[in-house]
XYZ file of N, CA, C and O in Angstrom:
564
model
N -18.774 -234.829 138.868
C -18.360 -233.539 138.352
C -16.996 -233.182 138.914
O -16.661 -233.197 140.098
N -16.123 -232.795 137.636
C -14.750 -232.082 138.308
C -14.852 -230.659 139.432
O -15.995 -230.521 139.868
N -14.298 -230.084 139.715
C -14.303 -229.135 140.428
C -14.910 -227.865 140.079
O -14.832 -227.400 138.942
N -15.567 -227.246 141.123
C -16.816 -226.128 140.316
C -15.914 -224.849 141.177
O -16.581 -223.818 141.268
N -14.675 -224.775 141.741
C -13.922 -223.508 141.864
C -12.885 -223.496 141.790
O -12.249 -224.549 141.733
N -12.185 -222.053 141.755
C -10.628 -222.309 141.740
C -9.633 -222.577 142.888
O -9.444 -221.749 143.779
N -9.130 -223.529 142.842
C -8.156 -223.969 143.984
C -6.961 -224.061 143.880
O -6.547 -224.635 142.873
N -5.907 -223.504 144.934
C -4.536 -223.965 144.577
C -3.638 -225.382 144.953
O -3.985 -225.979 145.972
N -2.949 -225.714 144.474
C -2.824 -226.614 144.388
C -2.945 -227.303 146.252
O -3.644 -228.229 146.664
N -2.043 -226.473 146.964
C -2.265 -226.863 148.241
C -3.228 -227.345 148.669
O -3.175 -228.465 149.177
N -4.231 -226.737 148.599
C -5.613 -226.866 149.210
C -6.345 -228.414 148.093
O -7.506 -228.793 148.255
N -5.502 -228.999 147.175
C -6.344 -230.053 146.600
C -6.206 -231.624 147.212
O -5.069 -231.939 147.562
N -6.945 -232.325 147.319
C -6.476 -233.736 147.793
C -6.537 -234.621 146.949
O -6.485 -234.392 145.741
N -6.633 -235.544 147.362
C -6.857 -236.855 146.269
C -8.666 -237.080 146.326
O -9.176 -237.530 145.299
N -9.249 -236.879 147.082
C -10.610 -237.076 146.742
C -11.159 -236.231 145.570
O -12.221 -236.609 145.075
N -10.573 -235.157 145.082
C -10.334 -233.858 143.995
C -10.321 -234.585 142.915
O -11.201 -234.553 142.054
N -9.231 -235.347 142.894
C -8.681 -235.594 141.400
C -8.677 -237.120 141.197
O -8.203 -237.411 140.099
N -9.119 -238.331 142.033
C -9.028 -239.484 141.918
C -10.365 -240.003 141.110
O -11.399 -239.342 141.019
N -10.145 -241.391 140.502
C -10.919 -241.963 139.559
C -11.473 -242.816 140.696
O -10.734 -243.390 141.495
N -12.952 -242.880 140.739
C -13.785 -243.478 141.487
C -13.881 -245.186 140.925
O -13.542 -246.245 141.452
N -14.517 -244.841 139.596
C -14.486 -246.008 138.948
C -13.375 -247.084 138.062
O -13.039 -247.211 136.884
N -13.130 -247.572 139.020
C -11.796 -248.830 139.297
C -12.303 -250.066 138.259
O -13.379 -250.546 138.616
N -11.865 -250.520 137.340
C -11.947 -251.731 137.257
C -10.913 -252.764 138.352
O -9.725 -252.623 138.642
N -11.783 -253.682 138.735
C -9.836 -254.770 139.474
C -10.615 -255.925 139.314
O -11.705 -255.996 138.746
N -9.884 -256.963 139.937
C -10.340 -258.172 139.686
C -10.174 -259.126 141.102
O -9.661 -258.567 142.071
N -10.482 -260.160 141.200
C -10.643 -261.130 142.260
C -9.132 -262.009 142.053
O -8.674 -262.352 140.963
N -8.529 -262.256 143.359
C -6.895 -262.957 143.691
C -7.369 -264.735 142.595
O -6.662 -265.667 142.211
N -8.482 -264.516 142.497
C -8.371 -265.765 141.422
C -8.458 -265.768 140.065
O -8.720 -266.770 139.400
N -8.233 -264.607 139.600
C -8.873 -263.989 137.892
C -7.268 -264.774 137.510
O -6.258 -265.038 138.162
N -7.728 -264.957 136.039
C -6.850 -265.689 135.341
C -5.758 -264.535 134.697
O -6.030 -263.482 134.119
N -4.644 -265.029 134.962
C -3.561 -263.704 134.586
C -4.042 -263.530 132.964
O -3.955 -262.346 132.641
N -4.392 -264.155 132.167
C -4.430 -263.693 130.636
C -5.766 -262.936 131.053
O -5.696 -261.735 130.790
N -6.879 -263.302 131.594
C -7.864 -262.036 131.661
C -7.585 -260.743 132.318
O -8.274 -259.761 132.042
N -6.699 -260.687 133.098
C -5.837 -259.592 133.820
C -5.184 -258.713 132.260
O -5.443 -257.558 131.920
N -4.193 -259.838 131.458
C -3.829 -259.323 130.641
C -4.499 -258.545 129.489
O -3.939 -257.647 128.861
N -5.941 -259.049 129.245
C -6.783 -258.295 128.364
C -7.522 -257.396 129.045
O -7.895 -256.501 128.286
N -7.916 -257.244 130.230
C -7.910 -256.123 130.922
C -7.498 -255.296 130.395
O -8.174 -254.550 129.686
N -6.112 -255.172 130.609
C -5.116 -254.086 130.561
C -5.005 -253.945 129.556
O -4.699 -252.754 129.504
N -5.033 -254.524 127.973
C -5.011 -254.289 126.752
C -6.022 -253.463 126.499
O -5.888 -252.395 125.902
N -7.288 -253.993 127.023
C -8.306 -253.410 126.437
C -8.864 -252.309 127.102
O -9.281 -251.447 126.329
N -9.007 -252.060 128.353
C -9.085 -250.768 129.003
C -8.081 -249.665 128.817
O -8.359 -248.486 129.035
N -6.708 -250.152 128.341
C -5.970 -249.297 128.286
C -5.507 -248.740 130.002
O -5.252 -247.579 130.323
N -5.505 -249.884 130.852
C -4.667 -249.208 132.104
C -3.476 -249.893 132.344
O -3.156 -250.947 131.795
N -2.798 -249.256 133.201
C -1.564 -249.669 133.717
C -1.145 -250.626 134.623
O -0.077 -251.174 134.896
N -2.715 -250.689 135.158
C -2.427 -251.787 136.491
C -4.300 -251.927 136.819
O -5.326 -251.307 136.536
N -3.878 -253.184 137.602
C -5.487 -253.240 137.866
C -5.106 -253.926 139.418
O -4.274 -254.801 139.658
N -6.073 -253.165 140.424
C -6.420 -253.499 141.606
C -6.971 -255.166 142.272
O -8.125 -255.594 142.278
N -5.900 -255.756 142.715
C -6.916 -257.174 143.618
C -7.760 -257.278 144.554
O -7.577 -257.362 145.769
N -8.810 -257.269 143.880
C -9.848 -257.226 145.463
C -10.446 -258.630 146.201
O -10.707 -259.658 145.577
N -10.559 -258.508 147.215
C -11.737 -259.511 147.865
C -12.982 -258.952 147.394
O -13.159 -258.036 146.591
N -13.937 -259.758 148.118
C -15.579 -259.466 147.404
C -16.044 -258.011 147.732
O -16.898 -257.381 147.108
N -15.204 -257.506 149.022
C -15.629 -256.689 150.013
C -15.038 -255.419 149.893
O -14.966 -254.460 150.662
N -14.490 -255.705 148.358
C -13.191 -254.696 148.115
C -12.143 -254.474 148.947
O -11.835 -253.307 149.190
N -11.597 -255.283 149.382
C -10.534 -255.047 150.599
C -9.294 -255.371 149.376
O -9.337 -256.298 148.569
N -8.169 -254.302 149.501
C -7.292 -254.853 148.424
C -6.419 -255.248 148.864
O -5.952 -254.750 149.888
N -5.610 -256.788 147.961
C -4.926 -257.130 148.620
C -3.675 -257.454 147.722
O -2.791 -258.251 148.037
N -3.723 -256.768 146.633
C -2.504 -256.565 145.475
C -3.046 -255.758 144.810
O -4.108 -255.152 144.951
N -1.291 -255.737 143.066
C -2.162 -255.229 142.514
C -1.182 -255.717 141.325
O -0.064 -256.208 141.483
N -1.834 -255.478 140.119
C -1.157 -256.544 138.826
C -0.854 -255.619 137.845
O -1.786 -255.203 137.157
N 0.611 -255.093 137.586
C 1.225 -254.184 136.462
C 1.537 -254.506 135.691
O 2.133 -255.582 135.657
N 1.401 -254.039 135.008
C 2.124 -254.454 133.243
C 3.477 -254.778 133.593
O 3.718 -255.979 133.707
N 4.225 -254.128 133.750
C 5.471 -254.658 134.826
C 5.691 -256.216 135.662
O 6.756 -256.826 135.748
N 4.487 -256.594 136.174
C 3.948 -257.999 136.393
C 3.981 -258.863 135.624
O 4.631 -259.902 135.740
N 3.181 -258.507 134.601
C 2.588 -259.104 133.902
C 3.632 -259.451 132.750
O 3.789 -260.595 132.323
N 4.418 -258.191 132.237
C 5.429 -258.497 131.302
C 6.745 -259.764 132.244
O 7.219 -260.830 131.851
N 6.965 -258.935 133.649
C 8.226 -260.587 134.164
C 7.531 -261.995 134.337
O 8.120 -263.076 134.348
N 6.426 -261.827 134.445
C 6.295 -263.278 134.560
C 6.032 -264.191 132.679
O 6.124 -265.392 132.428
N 5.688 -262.972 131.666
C 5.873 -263.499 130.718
C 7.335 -263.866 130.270
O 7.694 -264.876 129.666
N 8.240 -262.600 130.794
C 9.630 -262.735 130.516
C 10.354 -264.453 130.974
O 11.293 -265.029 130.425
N 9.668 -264.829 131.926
C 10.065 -266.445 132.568
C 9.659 -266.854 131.721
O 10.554 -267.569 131.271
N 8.479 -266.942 130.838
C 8.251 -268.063 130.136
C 6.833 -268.794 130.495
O 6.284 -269.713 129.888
N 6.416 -268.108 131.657
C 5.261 -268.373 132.339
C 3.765 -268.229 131.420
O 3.410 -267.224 130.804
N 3.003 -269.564 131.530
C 1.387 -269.216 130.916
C 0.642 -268.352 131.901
O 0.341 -268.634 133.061
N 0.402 -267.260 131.233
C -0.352 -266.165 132.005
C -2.259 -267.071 131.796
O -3.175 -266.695 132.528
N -2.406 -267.817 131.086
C -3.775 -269.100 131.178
C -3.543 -269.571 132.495
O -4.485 -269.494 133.284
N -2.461 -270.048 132.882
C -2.268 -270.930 133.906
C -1.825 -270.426 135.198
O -1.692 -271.231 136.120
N -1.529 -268.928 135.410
C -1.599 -268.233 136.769
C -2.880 -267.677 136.659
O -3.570 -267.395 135.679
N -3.112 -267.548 138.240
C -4.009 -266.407 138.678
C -3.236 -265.338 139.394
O -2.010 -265.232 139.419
N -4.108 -264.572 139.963
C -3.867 -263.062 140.159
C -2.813 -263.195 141.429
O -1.805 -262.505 141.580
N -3.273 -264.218 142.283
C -2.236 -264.046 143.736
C -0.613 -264.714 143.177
O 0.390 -264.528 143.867
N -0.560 -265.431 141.955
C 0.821 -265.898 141.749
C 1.253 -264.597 140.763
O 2.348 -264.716 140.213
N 0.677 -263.673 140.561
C 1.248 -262.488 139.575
C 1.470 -261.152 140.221
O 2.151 -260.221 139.792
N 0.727 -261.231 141.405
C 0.382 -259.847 141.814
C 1.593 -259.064 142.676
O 2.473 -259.860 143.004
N 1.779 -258.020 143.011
C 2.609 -257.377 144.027
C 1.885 -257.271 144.944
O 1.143 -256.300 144.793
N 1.653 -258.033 146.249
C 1.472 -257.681 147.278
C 1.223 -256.370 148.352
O 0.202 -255.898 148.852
N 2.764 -256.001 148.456
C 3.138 -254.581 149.186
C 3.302 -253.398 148.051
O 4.284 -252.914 147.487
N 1.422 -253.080 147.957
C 1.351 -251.848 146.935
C 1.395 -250.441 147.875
O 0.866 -250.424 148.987
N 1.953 -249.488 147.414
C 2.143 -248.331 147.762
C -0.014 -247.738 147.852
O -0.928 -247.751 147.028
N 0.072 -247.449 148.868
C -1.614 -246.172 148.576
C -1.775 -245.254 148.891
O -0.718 -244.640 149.031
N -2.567 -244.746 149.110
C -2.757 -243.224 149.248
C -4.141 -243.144 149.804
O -4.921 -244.087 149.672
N -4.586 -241.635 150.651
C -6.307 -242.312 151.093
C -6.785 -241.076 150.206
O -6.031 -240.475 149.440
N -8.249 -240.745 150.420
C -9.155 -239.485 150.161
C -8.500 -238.182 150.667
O -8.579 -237.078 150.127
N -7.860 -238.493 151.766
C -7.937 -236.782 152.276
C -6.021 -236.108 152.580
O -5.503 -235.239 153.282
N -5.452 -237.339 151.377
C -4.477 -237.104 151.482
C -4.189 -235.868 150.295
O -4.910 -235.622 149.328
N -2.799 -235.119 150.716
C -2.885 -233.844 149.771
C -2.297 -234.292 148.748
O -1.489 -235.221 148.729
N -2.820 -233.406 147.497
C -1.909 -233.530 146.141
C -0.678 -233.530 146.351
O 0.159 -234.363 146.003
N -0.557 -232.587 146.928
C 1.199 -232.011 147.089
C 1.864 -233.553 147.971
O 3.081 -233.714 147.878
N 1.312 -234.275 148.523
C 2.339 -235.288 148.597
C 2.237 -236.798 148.225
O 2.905 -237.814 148.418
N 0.931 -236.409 147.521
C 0.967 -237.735 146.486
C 2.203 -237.651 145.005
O 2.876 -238.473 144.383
N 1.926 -235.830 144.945
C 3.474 -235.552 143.600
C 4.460 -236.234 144.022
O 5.083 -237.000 143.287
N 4.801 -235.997 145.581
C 6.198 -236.097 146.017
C 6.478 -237.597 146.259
O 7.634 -238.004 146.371
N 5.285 -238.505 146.348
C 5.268 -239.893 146.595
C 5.532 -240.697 145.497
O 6.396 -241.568 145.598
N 4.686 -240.478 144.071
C 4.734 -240.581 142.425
C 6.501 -240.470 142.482
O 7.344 -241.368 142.492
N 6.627 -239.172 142.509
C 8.217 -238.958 142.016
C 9.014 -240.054 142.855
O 9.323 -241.109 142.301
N 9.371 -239.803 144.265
C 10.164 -240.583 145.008
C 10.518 -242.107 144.663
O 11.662 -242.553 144.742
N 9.095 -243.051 144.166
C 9.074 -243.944 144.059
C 9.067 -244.495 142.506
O 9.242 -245.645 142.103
N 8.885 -243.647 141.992
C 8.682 -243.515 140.582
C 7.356 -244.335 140.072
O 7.546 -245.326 139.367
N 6.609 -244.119 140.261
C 5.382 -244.688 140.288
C 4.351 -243.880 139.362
O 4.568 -242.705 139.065
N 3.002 -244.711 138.841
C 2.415 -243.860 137.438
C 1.139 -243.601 138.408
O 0.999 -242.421 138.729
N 0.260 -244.448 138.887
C -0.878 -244.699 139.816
C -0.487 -245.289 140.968
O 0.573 -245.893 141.128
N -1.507 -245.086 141.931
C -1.492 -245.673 142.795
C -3.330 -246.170 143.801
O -4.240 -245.341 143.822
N -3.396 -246.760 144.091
C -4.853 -247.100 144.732
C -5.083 -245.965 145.343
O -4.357 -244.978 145.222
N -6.244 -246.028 146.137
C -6.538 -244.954 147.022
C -7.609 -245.865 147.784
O -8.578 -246.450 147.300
N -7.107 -245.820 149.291
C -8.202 -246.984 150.465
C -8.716 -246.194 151.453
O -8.339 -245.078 151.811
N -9.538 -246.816 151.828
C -10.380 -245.687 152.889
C -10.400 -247.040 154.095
O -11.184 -247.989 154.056
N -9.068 -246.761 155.370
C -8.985 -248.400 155.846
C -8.852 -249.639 155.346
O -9.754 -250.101 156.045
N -8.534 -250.446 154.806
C -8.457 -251.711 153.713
C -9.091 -251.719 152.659
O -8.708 -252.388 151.700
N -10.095 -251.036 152.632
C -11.123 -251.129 151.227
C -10.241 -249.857 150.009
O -9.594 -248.853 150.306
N -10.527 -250.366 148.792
C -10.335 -249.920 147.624
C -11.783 -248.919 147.423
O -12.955 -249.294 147.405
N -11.215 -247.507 147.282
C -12.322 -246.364 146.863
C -11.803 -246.040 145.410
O -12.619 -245.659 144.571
N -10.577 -246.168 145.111
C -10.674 -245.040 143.478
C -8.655 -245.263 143.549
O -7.901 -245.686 144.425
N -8.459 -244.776 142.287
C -7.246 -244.975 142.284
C -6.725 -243.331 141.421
O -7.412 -242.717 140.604
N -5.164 -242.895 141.992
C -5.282 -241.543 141.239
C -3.943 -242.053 140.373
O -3.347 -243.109 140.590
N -3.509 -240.800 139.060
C -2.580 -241.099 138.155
C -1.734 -240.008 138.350
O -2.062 -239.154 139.173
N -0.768 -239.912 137.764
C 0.097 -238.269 137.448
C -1.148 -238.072 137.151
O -1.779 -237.675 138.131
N -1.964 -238.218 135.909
C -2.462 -237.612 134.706
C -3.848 -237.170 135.483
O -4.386 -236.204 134.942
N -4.255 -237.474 136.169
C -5.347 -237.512 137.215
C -5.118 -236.083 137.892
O -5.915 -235.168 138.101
N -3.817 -236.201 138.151
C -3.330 -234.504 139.097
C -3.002 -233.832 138.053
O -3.793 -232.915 137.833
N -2.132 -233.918 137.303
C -2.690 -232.903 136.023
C -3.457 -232.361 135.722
O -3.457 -231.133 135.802
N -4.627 -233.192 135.155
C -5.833 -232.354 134.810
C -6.422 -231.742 136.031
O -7.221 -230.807 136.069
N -5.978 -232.318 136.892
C -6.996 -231.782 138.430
C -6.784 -230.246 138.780
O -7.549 -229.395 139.234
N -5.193 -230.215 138.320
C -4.664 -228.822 138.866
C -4.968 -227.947 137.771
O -5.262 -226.755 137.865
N -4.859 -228.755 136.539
C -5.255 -227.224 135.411
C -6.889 -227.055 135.856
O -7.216 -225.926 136.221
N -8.049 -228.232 135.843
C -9.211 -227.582 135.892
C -9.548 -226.698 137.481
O -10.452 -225.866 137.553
N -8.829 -226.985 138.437
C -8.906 -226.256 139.799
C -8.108 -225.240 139.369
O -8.234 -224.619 140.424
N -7.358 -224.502 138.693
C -6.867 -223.185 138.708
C -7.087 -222.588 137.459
O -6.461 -221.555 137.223
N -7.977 -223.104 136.478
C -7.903 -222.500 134.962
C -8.947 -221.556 135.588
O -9.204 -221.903 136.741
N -9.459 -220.738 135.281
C -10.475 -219.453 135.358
C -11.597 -219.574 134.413
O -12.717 -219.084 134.552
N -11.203 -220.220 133.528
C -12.754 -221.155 132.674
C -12.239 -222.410 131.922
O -11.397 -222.194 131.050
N -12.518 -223.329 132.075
C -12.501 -224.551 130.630
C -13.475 -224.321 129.765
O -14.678 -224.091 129.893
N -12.522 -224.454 128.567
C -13.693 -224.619 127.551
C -14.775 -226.010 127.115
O -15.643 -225.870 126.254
């Protein structure tokens, strides 16, 4: 359930407004299944996990489009020859207000969210968007 009061933005974190349920994949998934991933879920990026969820990349369309741009069979990579390594994160109890300022700075759409090495949920702009209209609207319809 989204938020059952009104909050200002200050007072919101990322445990508020983050998506729990992550699709990602294992450092050995085949970059074209990475790629239909992302076609077919419609996300921007998908999380690399170990078994244990410990993340240890993460694979963007951005990825995914330069290594097609080489010329590269996305059949014939896996996830650790596609992935970005040094991903930007964010935890649970970090505030909205400087995940905005982190998004902007870096120019970034999502980002993971770890609780110590493990992968919990990942948040979007669009994630704090809706977070802040349903924490300060006075009713949704």
């Amino acid at each position: 359930a989204y938020l059952t009061r009104t909050r200002d933005l200050k007072t919101l974190t990322v445990r508020d407004v983050m998506e729990d349920a992550v699709c990602t994949v294992s450092p050995q998934a085949k970059g074209s299944a990475i790629a239909h991933i992302v076609g077919e879920q419609h996300v921007g990026s998908v999380p690399v996990v170990e078994e244990d969820r410990t993340l240890v990349g993460l694979v963007s369309e951005f990825d995914l489009l330069r290594v097609m741009d080489e010329g590269k069979d996305l059949g014939q990579l896996v996830a650790t020859d596609i992935m970005t390594r040094d991903v930007v994160t964010v935890t649970e109890e970090m505030p909205v207000k400087e995940v905005v300022h982190l998004l902007q700075e870096r120019h970034l759409i999502r980002v993971p969210v770890i609780k110590g090495k493990t992968l919990v949920g990942m948040v979007a702009r669009q994630d704090i968007v809706f977070g802040y209209v349903r924490a300060t609207a006075s009713y949704m319809p």
